[in-house]
């Protein structure tokens, strides 16, 4: 089956000069993929021509007259720019002309517009942002939430565990991914009140054989690869992610400070590449009625291509179907899934941000 | 004035084989310092002899018959091991025979025993753990709390800001250190409820010219050096600190994986050294009626010596006096400082951990 991905080509710090080359490069590697390039048509066609790709039958251009700026408030993206490349790309998922969407646009706007256009999946209270990090075992560690929800109740963290497990399972082909609850220690009694109560829920799931809950994990377990999926609230996840990015950037700067260090970095290139956060670009916005992937705003073409690849993998491996099925199976009696129709028609326009702040 | 530091020589993963060489090396560099080495006397004397330092007049051995193990529960350290090297070292601060104490023992135990023996400083609700990180500007960034308090109210975060500011000011000689509130974005409206309310308190301080509050900062600002002091709750701080340590360790391992990378690491040694977390060993337990510094449990002699140096600097620069004065000045009308005698005689034996969990 051909997988179609819609791309918000105007988003991010660099826009088409990054998104178009990434799209062209991705198609060369993925024969069963088609891309819908969304943005200001003239600009996109000019960029395509520059790369001799204006006649590629697997690339379609879809015009959108507006652009969500990186510093646009959520309200502007949501109410005033109804023909933005971001929104049109998400609408392509909604109307079935794409299986997934990728944008490097501002995260707050992307989450809000996605929630508004696609709505939240039945049984899910709050969508979450799930990204991956490299680990010492050579595999990726999935982490969520990375900034969509800064005040989380145990029920929310519980749902994040289910969503992260499904995404990891579908993309990595791991039947029952191990789940760790991010905490200040491994003992059950550790943690703040929300995390301790979440531990109780996850242990109950594990006892019934429903989720593969490993137990509490600590910050260093992310890079050790102790578990496949790490669950935390969006405040902790966001602050930690940015601290990690900050440390990576600091190290790069330090390497550039002396000729000897630069030489060192050259020799160590392979090692540094393994740690390269660009390879791990592409966070999933999970829990929506449609797949949306977020690229880092400052991504280069190499990194943006990875985000497209992640969206492709998720669509190709039917993440949405698996997620719906597993949410229904794992949370059948949850109060939040009970009024299914209410959840389906939940008002997402005005109170998109109720109890939720976008952060990345 | 001679500065006396008591050292729990038995603490940490390595005990005297690390703490004794570190102590000897420190004394060589610091002419006005004296050290009280606390631990099992025979073991300490044998180690001193090994390093030809058994006759150093600036080294005193103080016997303690017990050792708090790294995995001892807090209760064991507090109630059953009353003659532990950790406790005897802290008691040296209490009885005035030392100006500060250093231990690489388990953090939970160290905080609990310190609170029990020294009591909390008047005006301080909860002691906090303050460590430093290197930043791109070449200076250190002070961060607290790193794990003593996992559920924090705005009042607690407010006090952490004051304590961090005082420690940074005294040690770094910065008259009014800039303070950042760790958050998911820089705008005032960002953050979870506790952090937003803390922002209100800190902005009020800044408006009255009392604290140099910069505003919200993000995870990457720690390494950018945007502010001198970063304030967060102990859950966030602990998880982030361990994630950073985990990433550092991952990078070291990756470097060792190939000969070329090892060569790279060799050339880049100077750059890597700058980032070396060992240089930043030594976290302050602030808000107690006495100075206690915590070394990383796995510290080598080089790192442990840095922890001794930090304790020396804090004592030499009268951190306790500055802290008492500034707490009194900055929080004169705070309800927690009002019943000063009540705070001074607050029961710390049984409820040491009430609303507080040690984490590091």
XYZ file of C-alpha atoms in Angstrom, chain B:
360
model
C 41.253 32.116 60.094
C 41.768 28.399 59.861
C 38.828 26.613 58.294
C 38.093 23.165 59.690
C 36.199 20.616 57.636
C 34.976 17.283 58.972
C 34.975 14.453 56.469
C 32.886 11.298 56.568
C 35.735 9.133 55.301
C 33.715 5.918 55.174
C 30.924 7.205 52.906
C 30.516 6.694 49.174
C 31.161 3.671 46.997
C 34.895 3.649 47.700
C 35.338 4.915 51.277
C 38.838 5.728 52.593
C 40.636 4.717 49.394
C 39.089 7.798 47.811
C 38.397 10.147 50.716
C 41.877 9.969 52.312
C 43.935 10.720 49.171
C 41.480 13.522 48.376
C 41.920 14.990 51.857
C 45.717 14.840 51.640
C 45.747 16.439 48.211
C 43.363 19.182 49.311
C 45.529 20.144 52.292
C 48.561 20.534 50.038
C 46.695 23.241 48.125
C 44.933 24.955 51.015
C 47.332 26.210 53.673
C 44.679 27.613 56.026
C 42.599 24.444 56.203
C 42.436 21.612 58.729
C 40.564 18.381 58.268
C 38.863 16.104 60.766
C 38.822 12.620 59.288
C 35.922 10.612 60.669
C 35.658 6.823 60.426
C 36.964 3.530 61.728
C 40.262 4.673 63.252
C 42.451 1.679 62.312
C 41.299 1.782 58.718
C 41.904 5.505 58.416
C 45.328 5.367 60.039
C 46.396 2.533 57.745
C 45.303 4.508 54.695
C 47.082 7.633 55.950
C 50.242 5.625 56.501
C 50.027 4.263 52.982
C 50.173 7.832 51.726
C 52.886 8.875 54.239
C 50.499 11.344 55.813
C 50.104 9.828 59.270
C 52.000 12.685 60.874
C 50.339 15.621 59.165
C 49.409 18.037 62.015
C 46.509 19.440 59.993
C 44.834 16.025 59.818
C 42.961 14.735 62.871
C 41.401 11.295 63.029
C 38.102 10.962 64.867
C 36.849 7.459 65.496
C 33.319 6.369 64.563
C 32.447 2.711 64.921
C 29.666 2.447 62.331
C 29.189 3.104 58.635
C 26.008 4.115 56.832
C 25.848 1.843 53.778
C 24.844 3.299 50.413
C 21.650 1.257 50.477
C 20.793 1.743 54.159
C 17.264 3.042 54.596
C 17.041 6.505 56.109
C 15.571 5.024 59.304
C 18.629 2.823 59.830
C 21.012 5.751 59.445
C 18.876 7.880 61.726
C 17.967 5.522 64.542
C 20.244 2.496 64.536
C 23.642 3.816 63.534
C 24.142 6.564 66.051
C 27.920 6.234 65.927
C 28.204 6.326 62.144
C 31.022 8.262 60.481
C 28.350 10.335 58.736
C 26.673 11.340 61.968
C 29.892 11.973 63.880
C 31.123 14.193 61.018
C 27.887 16.200 61.136
C 28.046 16.429 64.919
C 31.479 18.027 64.562
C 29.712 20.907 62.780
C 27.047 21.059 65.470
C 29.543 21.208 68.361
C 31.694 23.769 66.556
C 34.762 21.582 66.039
C 34.275 21.913 62.273
C 32.948 24.728 60.070
C 31.496 22.375 57.497
C 31.138 18.676 56.782
C 31.553 16.595 53.608
C 30.121 13.150 52.933
C 29.766 10.925 49.876
C 27.232 8.816 51.725
C 23.675 8.175 50.628
C 21.842 11.440 50.120
C 18.610 10.473 51.830
C 20.491 9.484 54.971
C 22.758 12.529 54.842
C 19.834 14.938 54.575
C 17.861 13.170 57.315
C 20.758 12.941 59.767
C 21.787 16.541 59.002
C 18.259 17.764 59.686
C 18.090 15.730 62.853
C 21.466 16.790 64.218
C 21.679 20.384 63.000
C 17.979 21.339 62.703
C 16.552 23.632 60.057
C 17.589 27.278 59.942
C 14.990 29.749 61.252
C 12.876 31.048 58.367
C 13.557 28.034 56.193
C 10.748 25.551 55.719
C 12.669 22.870 53.903
C 16.374 22.416 53.290
C 17.330 21.937 49.651
C 20.212 20.428 47.700
C 22.116 22.894 45.549
C 24.682 21.793 42.987
C 26.486 23.502 40.138
C 26.862 22.800 36.427
C 29.353 24.183 33.938
C 28.010 26.656 31.396
C 29.069 28.080 28.044
C 30.072 31.384 29.593
C 32.766 29.546 31.523
C 31.082 30.032 34.882
C 29.034 27.713 37.026
C 25.228 27.609 37.086
C 23.814 26.921 40.550
C 20.728 24.696 40.594
C 18.391 23.718 43.390
C 16.544 21.675 44.549
C 18.110 18.508 43.218
C 16.089 15.934 45.068
C 15.351 16.768 48.681
C 11.775 17.903 48.055
C 9.634 16.192 45.451
C 6.347 17.971 46.158
C 6.947 21.695 46.416
C 4.661 24.606 47.174
C 5.423 28.089 45.802
C 6.716 29.149 49.256
C 9.311 26.389 49.119
C 10.502 27.321 45.630
C 10.641 30.931 46.792
C 12.952 29.967 49.664
C 15.109 27.891 47.302
C 15.615 31.032 45.206
C 16.834 32.936 48.257
C 19.131 30.132 49.392
C 20.630 29.587 45.945
C 21.193 33.284 45.522
C 23.046 33.508 48.843
C 25.272 30.488 48.175
C 26.142 31.730 44.690
C 26.784 35.254 45.950
C 29.049 34.117 48.781
C 31.082 31.595 46.794
C 31.276 33.384 43.439
C 31.483 36.908 44.815
C 28.542 38.070 42.694
C 26.668 40.790 44.645
C 23.203 40.092 43.199
C 23.099 36.802 41.314
C 20.438 36.502 38.618
C 17.781 33.925 39.423
C 15.847 31.928 36.839
C 12.723 29.854 37.455
C 12.958 26.597 35.519
C 9.953 26.352 33.239
C 8.657 25.075 29.907
C 8.824 28.517 28.308
C 9.988 32.022 29.091
C 6.621 33.806 29.097
C 5.082 34.559 32.501
C 1.931 32.580 31.653
C 3.870 29.334 31.093
C 4.244 26.522 33.550
C 2.388 24.306 35.955
C 0.380 25.833 38.780
C 3.160 25.735 41.406
C 5.683 27.353 39.107
C 3.313 30.068 37.930
C 2.524 31.008 41.540
C 6.248 31.040 42.361
C 6.794 33.418 39.452
C 4.344 35.837 41.066
C 6.297 35.739 44.367
C 9.665 36.213 42.696
C 8.469 39.057 40.479
C 7.165 40.806 43.595
C 10.609 40.420 45.203
C 12.255 41.799 42.083
C 9.896 44.764 41.949
C 10.837 45.653 45.511
C 14.482 45.395 44.486
C 15.053 42.470 46.831
C 15.966 39.560 44.588
C 17.506 39.742 41.127
C 14.814 37.631 39.445
C 15.507 37.246 35.742
C 12.281 35.406 34.926
C 11.515 31.967 33.559
C 14.307 29.944 32.027
C 14.271 26.657 30.116
C 16.371 23.508 30.440
C 18.944 24.653 27.893
C 19.539 27.893 29.795
C 21.395 25.905 32.457
C 24.236 25.293 29.998
C 23.922 28.630 28.247
C 24.614 30.357 31.554
C 21.591 32.623 31.128
C 21.315 33.066 34.898
C 23.494 32.408 37.927
C 20.902 30.385 39.854
C 18.206 28.057 38.511
C 15.298 27.138 40.785
C 13.162 24.011 40.416
C 11.446 21.425 42.585
C 13.401 18.371 43.680
C 11.554 15.992 41.398
C 12.356 17.928 38.244
C 15.884 18.721 39.423
C 16.696 15.143 40.326
C 15.323 13.593 37.154
C 17.100 16.199 35.016
C 20.395 15.845 36.872
C 20.367 12.079 36.419
C 19.420 12.404 32.742
C 22.391 14.733 32.258
C 24.690 12.297 34.089
C 23.276 9.471 31.978
C 23.976 11.341 28.754
C 27.543 12.120 29.869
C 28.156 8.477 30.661
C 26.631 7.389 27.355
C 28.980 9.725 25.498
C 32.008 8.381 27.328
C 31.003 4.814 26.478
C 30.427 5.722 22.850
C 33.859 7.307 22.639
C 35.429 4.126 23.895
C 33.728 1.986 21.259
C 36.184 2.496 18.426
C 39.897 3.199 18.177
C 39.247 6.256 16.035
C 36.820 7.587 18.575
C 39.281 6.925 21.381
C 41.855 8.849 19.407
C 39.268 11.562 18.982
C 38.597 11.620 22.683
C 42.334 11.891 23.309
C 42.649 14.938 21.085
C 39.482 16.408 22.520
C 40.639 15.788 26.083
C 40.834 19.447 26.981
C 37.304 20.056 25.755
C 36.008 16.966 27.523
C 37.747 17.978 30.732
C 35.950 21.296 30.680
C 32.691 19.398 30.650
C 33.888 16.897 33.222
C 31.163 16.508 35.828
C 33.840 15.501 38.352
C 34.977 19.114 38.561
C 31.475 20.074 39.579
C 31.164 17.579 42.400
C 29.966 18.881 45.751
C 26.356 19.828 46.376
C 25.360 22.024 49.280
C 22.600 21.005 51.699
C 21.201 24.468 52.314
C 18.862 25.772 54.971
C 20.344 23.858 57.919
C 21.988 25.311 61.012
C 25.364 24.226 59.719
C 27.116 23.570 56.414
C 26.933 20.080 54.925
C 28.228 19.165 51.476
C 27.359 16.024 49.593
C 29.789 14.366 47.201
C 28.601 12.009 44.491
C 28.693 8.470 45.868
C 30.829 7.195 43.001
C 33.278 10.103 43.157
C 36.976 9.413 42.625
C 39.631 11.248 44.673
C 39.781 14.116 42.167
C 36.032 14.667 42.352
C 35.880 14.234 46.145
C 38.591 16.848 46.553
C 36.334 19.292 44.665
C 33.568 18.603 47.160
C 35.945 19.419 50.042
C 36.963 22.606 48.210
C 33.311 23.667 47.863
C 32.696 23.106 51.589
C 35.837 25.089 52.377
C 34.747 27.964 50.102
C 31.287 28.084 51.646
C 32.695 28.149 55.193
C 35.456 30.604 54.309
C 32.900 32.978 52.752
C 30.505 32.793 55.688
C 27.583 31.360 53.773
C 25.663 30.576 56.958
C 25.840 34.119 58.290
C 24.885 35.613 54.918
C 22.037 33.164 54.569
C 20.598 33.856 58.020
C 20.829 37.599 57.462
C 19.271 37.503 54.018
C 16.476 35.117 54.973
C 15.638 37.472 57.837
C 15.792 40.469 55.528
C 13.936 38.983 52.584
C 11.262 37.043 54.402
C 10.574 39.137 57.514
C 6.812 38.851 57.267
C 6.663 35.267 56.061
C 4.341 33.123 58.151
C 7.004 30.456 58.340
C 9.507 32.813 59.959
C 6.999 34.367 62.373
C 7.126 31.721 65.110
C 10.914 31.735 65.176
C 11.199 29.641 68.287
C 8.742 27.115 66.949
C 10.865 26.747 63.828
C 13.968 26.379 65.936
C 12.514 23.585 68.007
C 10.523 21.945 65.211
C 10.401 18.203 65.761
C 12.760 16.750 63.193
C 13.228 13.258 64.527
C 10.144 11.394 63.433
C 8.683 13.630 60.735
C 11.963 14.371 58.971
C 10.497 12.987 55.800
C 7.016 14.449 56.097
C 6.146 15.852 52.722
C 9.723 15.305 51.701
C 11.466 12.415 50.064
C 15.169 12.193 49.514
C 16.141 11.146 46.095
C 19.728 11.469 44.914
